[in-house]
C-alpha positions in Angstrom: -72.2 27.5 52.3 -71.0 25.0 49.7 -73.2 23.4 47.1 -72.2 20.8 44.6 -73.8 20.2 41.1 -73.2 17.2 39.0 -73.8 16.1 35.4 -71.9 14.4 32.5 -71.3 17.8 30.9 -72.3 21.5 30.9 -76.0 20.9 31.3 -75.3 21.6 34.9 -74.6 25.3 34.1 -78.2 26.4 34.3 -78.7 25.1 37.9 -75.3 26.3 38.9 -76.0 29.8 37.7 -79.3 29.8 39.4 -77.6 28.9 42.7 -75.0 31.7 42.0 -77.8 34.2 41.5 -79.6 33.2 44.7 -76.4 33.0 46.8 -73.4 34.7 45.2 -71.5 34.0 48.4 -71.8 30.2 48.1 -68.8 28.1 47.2 -69.7 25.8 44.3 -68.3 22.4 43.3 -69.0 21.3 39.7 -68.5 17.6 39.1 -68.5 16.7 35.4 -67.7 13.4 33.6 -65.9 14.1 30.3 -64.5 10.6 30.4 -68.0 9.1 30.4 -70.1 11.5 28.5 -72.7 11.4 27.1 -74.7 9.5 29.7 -77.9 9.3 27.6 -77.0 6.3 25.4 -75.7 4.3 28.4 -77.6 1.5 30.1 -79.3 2.5 33.4 -76.8 0.4 35.3 -73.8 1.9 33.6 -75.1 5.4 33.9 -75.7 4.9 37.6 -72.1 3.7 38.1 -70.8 6.8 36.3 -73.2 9.1 38.3 -72.1 7.5 41.6 -68.5 8.1 40.8 -69.1 11.7 39.9 -71.2 12.2 43.0 -68.5 10.7 45.3 -65.9 13.0 43.8 -68.1 16.0 44.6 -68.9 14.6 48.1 -65.2 14.5 48.9 -65.2 18.3 48.9 -67.8 18.3 51.7 -70.7 20.2 50.2 -73.9 20.8 52.2 -76.1 19.7 49.2 -75.7 17.9 45.9 -77.8 18.9 42.9 -78.2 16.3 40.1 -78.2 18.8 37.2 -79.4 16.2 34.7 -82.8 14.9 33.9 -81.5 11.5 32.6 -79.3 10.9 35.7 -82.2 11.9 37.9 -84.4 9.3 36.3 -81.9 6.4 36.5 -79.6 7.2 39.4 -81.4 9.4 42.0 -82.5 6.5 44.1 -79.0 5.0 44.3 -77.4 8.4 45.0 -79.8 9.1 47.9 -79.3 5.6 49.3 -75.5 6.2 49.2 -75.3 9.8 50.4 -78.4 10.8 52.4 -79.1 11.9 55.1 -75.6 13.2 55.5 -75.7 14.9 52.1 -79.1 16.0 50.7 -79.4 15.1 47.0 -81.8 17.1 44.8 -82.9 15.8 41.5 -84.0 17.6 38.3 -87.5 16.9 37.1 -89.1 18.5 34.0 -91.4 21.4 35.0 -94.6 19.7 33.6 -96.7 20.5 36.6 -96.3 24.3 36.5 -96.5 24.3 32.7 -99.8 22.4 32.8 -101.3 24.7 35.4 -101.6 27.4 32.7 -104.0 25.2 30.7 -101.9 24.6 27.6 -101.5 23.5 25.0 -98.0 22.3 26.1 -95.0 21.0 24.3 -92.3 19.0 26.1 -89.0 19.3 24.4 -86.8 16.4 25.5 -84.1 14.1 24.3 -85.3 11.3 22.0 -84.5 8.7 24.8 -86.8 10.6 27.2 -89.6 11.4 24.8 -92.3 8.8 25.0 -90.6 7.1 28.0 -92.6 5.6 30.8 -91.0 8.2 33.1 -92.2 11.2 31.1 -95.6 9.7 30.3 -96.0 9.2 34.1 -95.3 12.8 34.8 -97.8 13.8 32.1 -100.4 11.5 33.5 -99.8 12.8 37.1 -99.5 16.5 36.4 -101.1 17.3 33.1 -104.3 15.3 33.0 -106.8 17.0 30.7 -104.2 19.3 29.1 -103.1 18.9 25.5 -99.5 17.8 25.6 -97.2 17.1 22.7 -93.9 15.3 23.3 -91.2 16.7 21.0 -88.0 14.7 20.4 -85.0 17.1 20.0 -82.6 15.1 17.9 -79.0 16.2 18.5 -79.8 19.4 20.5 -78.2 18.4 23.8 -75.0 17.3 21.9 -74.9 20.6 19.9 -75.3 22.7 23.1 -72.6 20.7 24.8 -70.1 21.5 22.1 -71.5 25.1 21.5 -71.9 24.2 17.8 -73.9 27.1 16.5 -75.0 25.6 13.2 -75.9 22.3 14.8 -77.9 24.1 17.5 -79.8 26.1 14.9 -80.5 22.9 12.9 -81.7 21.0 15.9 -83.9 23.9 17.2 -85.4 24.4 13.8 -86.2 20.7 13.5 -87.8 20.5 16.9 -89.8 23.7 16.3 -91.2 22.1 13.1 -92.6 19.3 15.3 -94.2 21.7 17.7 -97.9 22.4 17.1 -98.7 26.0 16.1 -101.2 26.4 18.9 -98.7 25.6 21.7 -98.6 28.3 24.3 -96.1 26.7 26.7 -92.9 24.8 26.2 -91.3 22.6 28.9 -87.5 22.4 28.6 -87.1 18.8 29.5 -83.3 18.7 29.3 -81.0 20.9 31.3 -78.9 21.7 28.2 -81.9 23.3 26.6 -82.1 26.0 29.2 -78.8 27.4 27.9 -80.4 28.2 24.5 -83.9 29.1 25.8 -83.9 32.4 23.9 -83.3 30.6 20.6 -86.0 28.1 21.3 -88.4 30.9 22.1 -87.6 32.7 18.9 -88.1 29.5 16.8 -91.5 28.5 18.4 -93.1 32.0 18.9 -95.8 32.5 16.3 -96.4 36.0 14.9 -99.3 37.7 16.5 -99.6 35.0 19.2 -99.3 35.7 22.9 -95.8 35.5 24.3 -94.6 31.9 24.5 -94.1 30.6 28.1 -91.0 28.5 28.7 -90.6 26.4 31.8 -87.1 25.2 32.9 -86.1 23.5 36.1 -83.0 25.4 37.2 -84.6 28.1 39.4 -86.8 25.6 41.3 -83.9 23.2 41.8 -81.7 25.9 43.2 -84.4 27.0 45.6 -85.0 23.5 46.7 -81.3 23.0 47.4 -81.4 26.0 49.7 -84.5 24.8 51.5 -83.0 21.3 52.1 -80.1 22.8 54.0 -82.1 25.5 55.8 -80.6 28.3 53.7 -82.3 31.5 52.4 -81.8 33.4 49.1 -79.4 36.3 49.6 -79.0 37.7 46.1 -77.4 40.8 47.5 -74.7 38.9 49.4 -71.0 39.7 48.6 -70.1 37.7 45.5 -67.1 36.0 47.0 -68.2 32.4 46.3 -65.6 30.2 44.7 -65.9 27.6 42.0 -64.1 24.2 42.0 -64.4 22.1 38.9 -63.9 18.3 38.8 -63.5 16.4 35.5 -64.2 12.7 36.1 -62.8 13.3 39.6 -59.8 15.3 38.6 -59.3 19.0 39.4 -59.8 21.0 36.2 -61.5 24.0 34.6 -64.8 24.6 33.0 -64.8 23.2 29.4 -64.2 25.9 26.8 -67.7 25.5 25.3 -69.2 26.5 28.6 -67.9 30.1 28.0 -70.1 30.4 25.0 -73.1 30.8 27.3 -74.0 33.6 29.8 -74.2 31.0 32.6 -70.7 29.8 32.0 -69.3 33.3 31.8 -71.0 34.1 35.1 -69.2 31.3 36.8 -65.9 32.2 35.3 -66.2 35.7 36.9 -66.3 34.1 40.3 -63.4 34.2 42.7 -60.6 31.7 42.2 -61.3 28.3 43.7 -59.8 27.4 47.1 -58.3 24.0 47.7 -60.6 21.4 49.4 
């Protein structure tokens, strides 16, 4: 089994690690775009061009599925990627976990990038899946960028600022950017109120990994022999995981995998 994951940067680590936990025997292809990152400030057309190039680089390694490990790329490029690659290569997008978060009754906070916060896309998800639930959209200025560079002081400052915008009564937080899942424990610590029930966090990585397996008819086998390889592509070029990735448990998990085989 071979599964590819794409993003502009290390936001793909959460989904990749989730795949690794479900199928430690799966070969992984990680396609990043250091030449074009960050994707967020780009126009939808430019972002789509970058995403298509990154996806085509991954597809050249003949994976059985491709995960778009980025919320922003899913919003703007998923349709184009599916038109280009499916049905030969199933493409799985990443959507904020608003539906499962709202099922608990709330109140819910959605932590997302400033560009996504208040967007028609996110407002549509709230309307469709959280009707009647108190939802607060929280813009997380600079958090994705801080996580991308493993800048500890910048992460602390961004998390603290977003926590200050999160209502005290919130019981559930949706992590609406894949980068945020890498610092979930720090987000929990910042938002958890003394004496309140344990805060519930909802990311997308586990659901996305499970969906990728379903799309290719695979089953979770967490006890399989951990002999899956990792191939890293940097704007289409063979490379290694960026050094900041190793600041996170998800990155270290992938580094521990067997050496990559040539395509």
